[in-house]
Amino acid sequence: MSVTVIMGLYVFVLAIFVGWQLISKVPHLLHTPLMSATNAISGISLVGSLVAAGSDHGRIMTVLGSVAVMAATINVVGGFLITDRMLRMFKTRTQRAK
Amino acid sequence: MPPTVATVVYLVAGLLFILSLRGLSEQASAQKGNWLGIIGMVLAVAVSVAGLFGFERGEAEAAGATTNVLAVYGGAIALGALIGGFVAARVQMTAMPELVAVLHSFVGVAAVLVGLGTLQEAGAHIDLAHYVEVQLGVLVGAVTFTGSVVAFAKLRGTIGSRPLLLPGRHVLNLALVGGCLALAILGWGAPPDRSFSYLLGVTGLASLLGVHLVWAIGGGDMPVVVSLLNSYSGWAAAAAGFMLSNDLLIITGALVGSSGAILSAIMCRAMNRSIWNVVFGGFGAEPAKASATQAPAGKVRETNVAETAELLRTARNVIIIPGYGMAVAQAQHPIREVTDVLRKKGVNVRFAIHPVAGRLPGHMNVLLAEAGISYDLVKELDEINDDFSDTDVVVVIGANDIVNPSAVDDRASPIYGMPVLEAWKAARVVMLKRSMAAGYAGVENPLCYRENTVMLFGDAKKTVQSLLAALQV
C-alpha cells in the first residue's frame, strides 16, 4: 500500500471518530435538520466531480462529469437551504412573541 | 495557484464542516452550524473551480484546453443550484422524507461517475489500492443510488410499503456481492477497455443489490432506511475521496457516514431491533404469532366530538401523541389551534414524540414546528414517559404501534421490548383513527380495547377541526 492510501485511512478513521463524538448526543428535535445538512455536506462529492473533471477527458466523460456536478450541486444548495428553512421554524413561545 | 494553497483551503473547509456538525447538535447553535457548513462548501468549491482552470498544471495549457470544459461545468453548477434552490423553497414538510431520499441518490450517482471517470483516466496505470477504491466506491455509490430511488418510490406510495420477500433473498444478496467481487478480480490487470466493461458490470449488479435490499424492508422501517442511506451516502463520498486522494472528501464522507450511522443506531434502539435485522430481516412478514392476531379481550368504546371537547375543557393536563397519520391528514395546523385555545383556558397541553414517529428521524418535530407549535411544548419519550400517570387526557392522533401496550406486557408480540409512550397510564385516552386497521407492524393494538380508552373515528383533520369549533363555543 502506498503512503497516500495509508495517510487516507489515517484521516478517515480520525474523522469517523470526530463525527461519532459530535453527533452522539444530538436531540431528536434536530434529527431531520441534521440529516438534511449532512446531506448537503456530502454533496462535497461536487468537489470530487470537479477534481476528476479537471483533466482532459473524452466527450462521454465530460457528459457524465457534468451530470455528476449538477446532481451534487442540487444536493448542496437544496440541502443547506432546506436546513435553514427548517431551523427557522424551531422557536419557543417567547421567541414567537417577538 | 500552487497546490499547497488548495490543501490549506481544504483543511479549513474540513474544520468548518466539523464545527458545522457541532453546531447542528444543539438547538441554540444549529443555524450557525448550518452557515459554517455553507462557508466551508463555498471555499471548497471555489478552490476546485480554480483548479479546473488548470492553474496547478501551468497556465499555458489551461487557457485553451479547459475553457469549454469550464463553461460546461459552470452551466451544470448554475442549473443544479437553480433546481436545488427551487426545490428547497417549495417542498412541503410532509414531503421531506422523499426529498431527502432523492438527495441521497444524487450522492450515489456522483460517486459512481467519479469511479467510472477515475478508472477511465488511469487506464492500465492504476495501482491495486486505487483499483480497490474505485470498485468499492462504485459499489457503495450504486447501492446508495438505487436504494434511495426505491426508498423514494416507497415513500411516495408509487410502490407498496410492504416488503418484497423473494425466496432465498439472502442467497441472492450474497450472489450479487460475489458477482461484483468476481468482476472486480477479473478486471484487475485486464486491458483498460475490458476492465472498464467489468466495472460497468459491477455498477449493474450493485444497482440490483440496492433495489433488492431496500425493497425487502417494510414501510414502518422507513426512518431507519433513510438514515442508513444517509450513512451510505457519506461512505460513498469518502470512497470518492480515496480514489482521488482528496483528504477533504475523506474527512467529509467519514463525518457524514458516522453521523448517519449514529442516527440509524438511535432509530434501531427506538424500535428494539438490531441493525442486521432491519437490513436483512424483512420484518413484519413472518406469520404473526397467535396473541398478535387474535382480537384482544374487551370491547371498543366509541365517542363523539362533543364528549371529547368536554373532556379536554375540564382537563388540567393533556398530552397529544401525533403519528404519521396526523401528517397524512394534514391535521397539524388545526391541532395547533386546539392547543392555543386549550392553553388559553389554562390547560397544560404538551406533545409527546416517539423517536420513530413519522417517516424520517425527527420528522414530527419539524411538522409541529412548521404548524407553529413552540418546541418547548414538544417532549421526547424519555422526558415525558413518567408523566402519563399524572395526565387527565391523552389524545393519540394517527399513531398506533408507538402506543401499543403489547410492547411492554406481551412477550409473544413482535414488537415486545420496543420503547413505547405509555399512554394507557393516563386517566383517559382518546384515539383518533380512521378505522380499526392495525399499524405498520401489522400488530393489533390492545390499547383500543382498554377500559379507559375511547375511539374517535374519522378523518383526523376534519375531526380536529370540529373539535376546535366545539371548543370555541
CSV table of N, CA, C and O in Angstrom, one decimal, chain B residues 395-470:
chain,number,residue,atom,x,y,z
B,395,VAL,N,-54.4,12.4,24.0
B,395,VAL,CA,-55.0,12.3,22.6
B,395,VAL,C,-54.0,11.7,21.7
B,395,VAL,O,-52.9,12.2,21.5
B,396,VAL,N,-54.4,10.5,21.1
B,396,VAL,CA,-53.5,9.9,20.1
B,396,VAL,C,-54.0,10.2,18.7
B,396,VAL,O,-55.2,9.8,18.4
B,397,ILE,N,-53.2,10.8,17.9
B,397,ILE,CA,-53.7,11.2,16.6
B,397,ILE,C,-52.8,10.5,15.5
B,397,ILE,O,-51.7,10.8,15.3
B,398,GLY,N,-53.5,9.5,14.9
B,398,GLY,CA,-52.8,8.8,13.7
B,398,GLY,C,-51.5,8.1,14.1
B,398,GLY,O,-50.6,7.9,13.3
B,399,ALA,N,-51.5,7.6,15.4
B,399,ALA,CA,-50.3,6.8,15.8
B,399,ALA,C,-50.9,5.5,16.3
B,399,ALA,O,-52.0,5.4,16.7
B,400,ASN,N,-50.1,4.5,16.2
B,400,ASN,CA,-50.6,3.2,16.6
B,400,ASN,C,-49.5,2.3,17.4
B,400,ASN,O,-49.6,2.2,18.6
B,401,ASP,N,-48.5,1.9,16.6
B,401,ASP,CA,-47.5,1.0,17.2
B,401,ASP,C,-46.8,1.6,18.4
B,401,ASP,O,-46.4,1.0,19.3
B,402,ILE,N,-46.6,2.9,18.3
B,402,ILE,CA,-45.8,3.6,19.3
B,402,ILE,C,-46.5,3.8,20.6
B,402,ILE,O,-45.9,4.3,21.6
B,403,VAL,N,-47.8,3.4,20.7
B,403,VAL,CA,-48.5,3.5,22.0
B,403,VAL,C,-49.1,2.1,22.3
B,403,VAL,O,-50.0,2.0,23.1
B,404,ASN,N,-48.5,1.1,21.7
B,404,ASN,CA,-49.0,-0.3,21.9
B,404,ASN,C,-48.6,-0.9,23.2
B,404,ASN,O,-47.4,-1.1,23.4
B,405,PRO,N,-49.5,-1.2,24.2
B,405,PRO,CA,-49.0,-1.8,25.4
B,405,PRO,C,-48.4,-3.2,25.3
B,405,PRO,O,-47.7,-3.6,26.2
B,406,SER,N,-48.7,-3.9,24.2
B,406,SER,CA,-48.1,-5.2,24.0
B,406,SER,C,-46.6,-5.1,24.1
B,406,SER,O,-45.9,-6.1,24.4
B,407,ALA,N,-46.0,-4.0,23.7
B,407,ALA,CA,-44.5,-3.8,23.7
B,407,ALA,C,-44.0,-4.0,25.1
B,407,ALA,O,-42.8,-4.3,25.3
B,408,VAL,N,-44.9,-3.7,26.1
B,408,VAL,CA,-44.4,-3.9,27.5
B,408,VAL,C,-44.8,-5.2,28.1
B,408,VAL,O,-44.1,-5.8,28.9
B,409,ASP,N,-46.1,-5.6,27.8
B,409,ASP,CA,-46.6,-6.8,28.6
B,409,ASP,C,-46.9,-8.0,27.8
B,409,ASP,O,-47.3,-9.0,28.4
B,410,ASP,N,-46.6,-8.1,26.5
B,410,ASP,CA,-47.0,-9.3,25.8
B,410,ASP,C,-45.7,-9.9,25.1
B,410,ASP,O,-45.2,-9.4,24.1
B,411,ARG,N,-45.1,-10.9,25.8
B,411,ARG,CA,-43.9,-11.4,25.3
B,411,ARG,C,-44.0,-12.0,23.9
B,411,ARG,O,-43.0,-12.1,23.2
B,412,ALA,N,-45.2,-12.4,23.5
B,412,ALA,CA,-45.3,-13.1,22.2
B,412,ALA,C,-45.4,-12.0,21.1
B,412,ALA,O,-45.4,-12.4,19.9
B,413,SER,N,-45.6,-10.8,21.4
B,413,SER,CA,-45.8,-9.8,20.4
B,413,SER,C,-44.6,-9.5,19.6
B,413,SER,O,-43.5,-9.4,20.2
B,414,PRO,N,-44.7,-9.3,18.3
B,414,PRO,CA,-43.5,-9.0,17.5
B,414,PRO,C,-42.8,-7.7,17.9
B,414,PRO,O,-41.6,-7.5,17.7
B,415,ILE,N,-43.6,-6.8,18.6
B,415,ILE,CA,-42.9,-5.5,19.0
B,415,ILE,C,-42.6,-5.5,20.4
B,415,ILE,O,-42.2,-4.5,21.0
B,416,TYR,N,-42.6,-6.7,21.1
B,416,TYR,CA,-42.3,-6.7,22.5
B,416,TYR,C,-40.8,-6.2,22.7
B,416,TYR,O,-39.9,-6.5,22.1
B,417,GLY,N,-40.7,-5.3,23.7
B,417,GLY,CA,-39.4,-4.7,24.1
B,417,GLY,C,-39.1,-3.4,23.5
B,417,GLY,O,-38.2,-2.7,23.8
B,418,MET,N,-40.0,-3.0,22.5
B,418,MET,CA,-39.8,-1.7,21.9
B,418,MET,C,-40.2,-0.6,22.9
B,418,MET,O,-41.2,-0.7,23.5
B,419,PRO,N,-39.4,0.5,23.1
B,419,PRO,CA,-39.8,1.5,24.0
B,419,PRO,C,-41.1,2.2,23.4
B,419,PRO,O,-41.1,2.5,22.2
B,420,VAL,N,-42.1,2.3,24.2
B,420,VAL,CA,-43.3,3.0,23.7
B,420,VAL,C,-43.8,4.1,24.6
B,420,VAL,O,-43.3,4.1,25.8
B,421,LEU,N,-44.6,5.0,24.2
B,421,LEU,CA,-45.2,6.0,25.0
B,421,LEU,C,-46.3,5.4,25.8
B,421,LEU,O,-47.3,4.8,25.2
B,422,GLU,N,-46.3,5.4,27.1
B,422,GLU,CA,-47.2,4.6,28.0
B,422,GLU,C,-48.5,5.4,28.2
B,422,GLU,O,-48.8,5.7,29.3
B,423,ALA,N,-49.2,5.6,27.1
B,423,ALA,CA,-50.4,6.4,27.1
B,423,ALA,C,-51.5,5.9,28.0
B,423,ALA,O,-52.2,6.6,28.7
B,424,TRP,N,-51.5,4.5,28.1
B,424,TRP,CA,-52.6,3.9,28.9
B,424,TRP,C,-52.5,4.2,30.4
B,424,TRP,O,-53.5,3.9,31.1
B,425,LYS,N,-51.5,4.8,30.9
B,425,LYS,CA,-51.4,5.1,32.3
B,425,LYS,C,-52.2,6.4,32.6
B,425,LYS,O,-52.4,6.7,33.8
B,426,ALA,N,-52.6,7.1,31.6
B,426,ALA,CA,-53.4,8.3,31.8
B,426,ALA,C,-54.8,7.9,32.2
B,426,ALA,O,-55.3,6.8,32.0
B,427,ALA,N,-55.5,8.9,32.8
B,427,ALA,CA,-56.9,8.6,33.2
B,427,ALA,C,-57.8,8.3,32.0
B,427,ALA,O,-58.6,7.4,32.1
B,428,ARG,N,-57.6,9.0,31.0
B,428,ARG,CA,-58.4,8.8,29.8
B,428,ARG,C,-57.6,8.9,28.5
B,428,ARG,O,-56.7,9.7,28.4
B,429,VAL,N,-57.8,8.0,27.6
B,429,VAL,CA,-57.1,8.0,26.3
B,429,VAL,C,-58.2,8.2,25.2
B,429,VAL,O,-59.1,7.4,25.1
B,430,VAL,N,-58.0,9.2,24.3
B,430,VAL,CA,-58.9,9.4,23.2
B,430,VAL,C,-58.0,9.0,21.9
B,430,VAL,O,-57.0,9.7,21.7
B,431,MET,N,-58.4,8.0,21.2
B,431,MET,CA,-57.7,7.7,20.0
B,431,MET,C,-58.4,8.1,18.7
B,431,MET,O,-59.5,7.7,18.5
B,432,LEU,N,-57.8,9.0,18.0
B,432,LEU,CA,-58.3,9.4,16.7
B,432,LEU,C,-57.8,8.5,15.6
B,432,LEU,O,-56.6,8.4,15.5
B,433,LYS,N,-58.7,7.8,15.0
B,433,LYS,CA,-58.3,6.8,14.0
B,433,LYS,C,-59.3,6.8,12.8
B,433,LYS,O,-60.4,7.1,13.0
B,434,ARG,N,-58.8,6.4,11.7
B,434,ARG,CA,-59.7,6.4,10.5
B,434,ARG,C,-60.5,5.1,10.6
B,434,ARG,O,-61.7,5.1,10.4
B,435,SER,N,-59.9,4.0,11.1
B,435,SER,CA,-60.6,2.7,11.2
B,435,SER,C,-59.9,1.9,12.2
B,435,SER,O,-58.9,2.3,12.8
B,436,MET,N,-60.3,0.6,12.3
B,436,MET,CA,-59.7,-0.2,13.3
B,436,MET,C,-58.4,-1.0,12.7
B,436,MET,O,-57.9,-1.9,13.3
B,437,ALA,N,-58.0,-0.6,11.6
B,437,ALA,CA,-56.9,-1.3,10.9
B,437,ALA,C,-55.6,-1.2,11.8
B,437,ALA,O,-55.4,-0.3,12.6
B,438,ALA,N,-54.8,-2.3,11.7
B,438,ALA,CA,-53.6,-2.4,12.5
B,438,ALA,C,-52.5,-1.4,12.0
B,438,ALA,O,-52.7,-0.9,10.9
B,439,GLY,N,-51.5,-1.1,12.8
B,439,GLY,CA,-50.4,-0.2,12.4
B,439,GLY,C,-49.5,-0.8,11.3
B,439,GLY,O,-49.8,-1.9,10.8
B,440,TYR,N,-48.4,-0.2,11.0
B,440,TYR,CA,-47.5,-0.6,10.0
B,440,TYR,C,-46.9,-2.0,10.3
B,440,TYR,O,-46.7,-2.8,9.5
B,441,ALA,N,-46.7,-2.2,11.6
B,441,ALA,CA,-46.1,-3.5,12.0
B,441,ALA,C,-47.2,-4.6,11.9
B,441,ALA,O,-46.9,-5.8,12.0
B,442,GLY,N,-48.4,-4.3,11.5
B,442,GLY,CA,-49.5,-5.3,11.4
B,442,GLY,C,-49.9,-6.0,12.7
B,442,GLY,O,-50.3,-7.1,12.7
B,443,VAL,N,-49.7,-5.3,13.8
B,443,VAL,CA,-49.9,-5.8,15.1
B,443,VAL,C,-51.2,-5.2,15.6
B,443,VAL,O,-51.4,-4.0,15.6
B,444,GLU,N,-52.1,-6.0,16.2
B,444,GLU,CA,-53.3,-5.5,16.9
B,444,GLU,C,-52.8,-4.6,18.1
B,444,GLU,O,-51.8,-4.9,18.7
B,445,ASN,N,-53.6,-3.6,18.4
B,445,ASN,CA,-53.3,-2.7,19.5
B,445,ASN,C,-54.3,-2.8,20.6
B,445,ASN,O,-55.4,-2.3,20.5
B,446,PRO,N,-53.9,-3.5,21.7
B,446,PRO,CA,-54.9,-3.7,22.8
B,446,PRO,C,-55.3,-2.4,23.5
B,446,PRO,O,-56.3,-2.4,24.2
B,447,LEU,N,-54.5,-1.3,23.2
B,447,LEU,CA,-54.9,0.0,23.8
B,447,LEU,C,-56.3,0.4,23.4
B,447,LEU,O,-57.1,1.0,24.2
B,448,CYS,N,-56.7,0.0,22.2
B,448,CYS,CA,-58.0,0.4,21.7
B,448,CYS,C,-59.1,-0.3,22.5
B,448,CYS,O,-60.3,0.2,22.5
B,449,TYR,N,-58.8,-1.4,23.2
B,449,TYR,CA,-59.8,-2.2,23.9
B,449,TYR,C,-59.8,-1.9,25.4
B,449,TYR,O,-60.5,-2.5,26.1
B,450,ARG,N,-58.9,-1.0,25.8
B,450,ARG,CA,-58.8,-0.8,27.3
B,450,ARG,C,-60.0,0.0,27.8
B,450,ARG,O,-60.6,0.7,27.0
B,451,GLU,N,-60.3,-0.2,29.1
B,451,GLU,CA,-61.4,0.5,29.6
B,451,GLU,C,-61.4,2.0,29.6
B,451,GLU,O,-62.4,2.7,29.6
B,452,ASN,N,-60.2,2.5,29.8
B,452,ASN,CA,-60.0,4.0,29.8
B,452,ASN,C,-59.8,4.6,28.4
B,452,ASN,O,-59.5,5.8,28.3
B,453,THR,N,-60.0,3.8,27.4
B,453,THR,CA,-59.8,4.3,26.0
B,453,THR,C,-61.1,4.5,25.3
B,453,THR,O,-62.0,3.6,25.4
B,454,VAL,N,-61.2,5.6,24.7
B,454,VAL,CA,-62.4,5.8,23.8
B,454,VAL,C,-61.9,6.1,22.4
B,454,VAL,O,-60.8,6.7,22.2
B,455,MET,N,-62.6,5.7,21.4
B,455,MET,CA,-62.2,5.8,20.0
B,455,MET,C,-63.0,6.9,19.3
B,455,MET,O,-64.2,7.0,19.5
B,456,LEU,N,-62.3,7.8,18.6
B,456,LEU,CA,-63.0,8.8,17.8
B,456,LEU,C,-62.6,8.6,16.3
B,456,LEU,O,-61.6,8.9,15.9
B,457,PHE,N,-63.6,7.9,15.6
B,457,PHE,CA,-63.3,7.5,14.2
B,457,PHE,C,-63.5,8.7,13.3
B,457,PHE,O,-64.4,9.6,13.5
B,458,GLY,N,-62.8,8.7,12.2
B,458,GLY,CA,-63.0,9.7,11.1
B,458,GLY,C,-61.6,10.2,10.6
B,458,GLY,O,-60.6,9.9,11.2
B,459,ASP,N,-61.7,11.1,9.6
B,459,ASP,CA,-60.5,11.7,9.1
B,459,ASP,C,-59.9,12.7,10.2
B,459,ASP,O,-60.7,13.5,10.7
B,460,ALA,N,-58.7,12.6,10.4
B,460,ALA,CA,-58.1,13.3,11.6
B,460,ALA,C,-58.3,14.8,11.4
B,460,ALA,O,-58.6,15.5,12.4
B,461,LYS,N,-58.1,15.3,10.2
B,461,LYS,CA,-58.2,16.8,10.1
B,461,LYS,C,-59.6,17.3,10.3
B,461,LYS,O,-59.8,18.2,11.1
B,462,LYS,N,-60.6,16.6,9.7
B,462,LYS,CA,-62.0,17.0,9.9
B,462,LYS,C,-62.4,16.9,11.4
B,462,LYS,O,-63.0,17.8,12.0
B,463,THR,N,-61.9,15.8,12.0
B,463,THR,CA,-62.3,15.6,13.4
B,463,THR,C,-61.7,16.7,14.3
B,463,THR,O,-62.4,17.3,15.1
B,464,VAL,N,-60.4,17.1,14.1
B,464,VAL,CA,-59.8,18.1,14.9
B,464,VAL,C,-60.4,19.4,14.6
B,464,VAL,O,-60.6,20.2,15.5
B,465,GLN,N,-60.8,19.7,13.4
B,465,GLN,CA,-61.5,21.0,13.0
B,465,GLN,C,-62.8,21.1,13.8
B,465,GLN,O,-63.1,22.1,14.3
B,466,SER,N,-63.6,20.0,13.8
B,466,SER,CA,-64.9,20.1,14.5
B,466,SER,C,-64.7,20.2,16.0
B,466,SER,O,-65.4,20.8,16.7
B,467,LEU,N,-63.6,19.5,16.5
B,467,LEU,CA,-63.2,19.6,17.9
B,467,LEU,C,-62.9,21.1,18.2
B,467,LEU,O,-63.3,21.6,19.3
B,468,LEU,N,-62.2,21.8,17.3
B,468,LEU,CA,-61.8,23.2,17.5
B,468,LEU,C,-63.1,24.0,17.6
B,468,LEU,O,-63.2,24.8,18.5
B,469,ALA,N,-64.0,23.7,16.7
B,469,ALA,CA,-65.3,24.5,16.7
B,469,ALA,C,-66.0,24.3,18.0
B,469,ALA,O,-66.5,25.2,18.6
B,470,ALA,N,-66.1,23.0,18.5
B,470,ALA,CA,-66.8,22.7,19.7
B,470,ALA,C,-66.1,23.4,20.9
B,470,ALA,O,-66.8,23.8,21.8
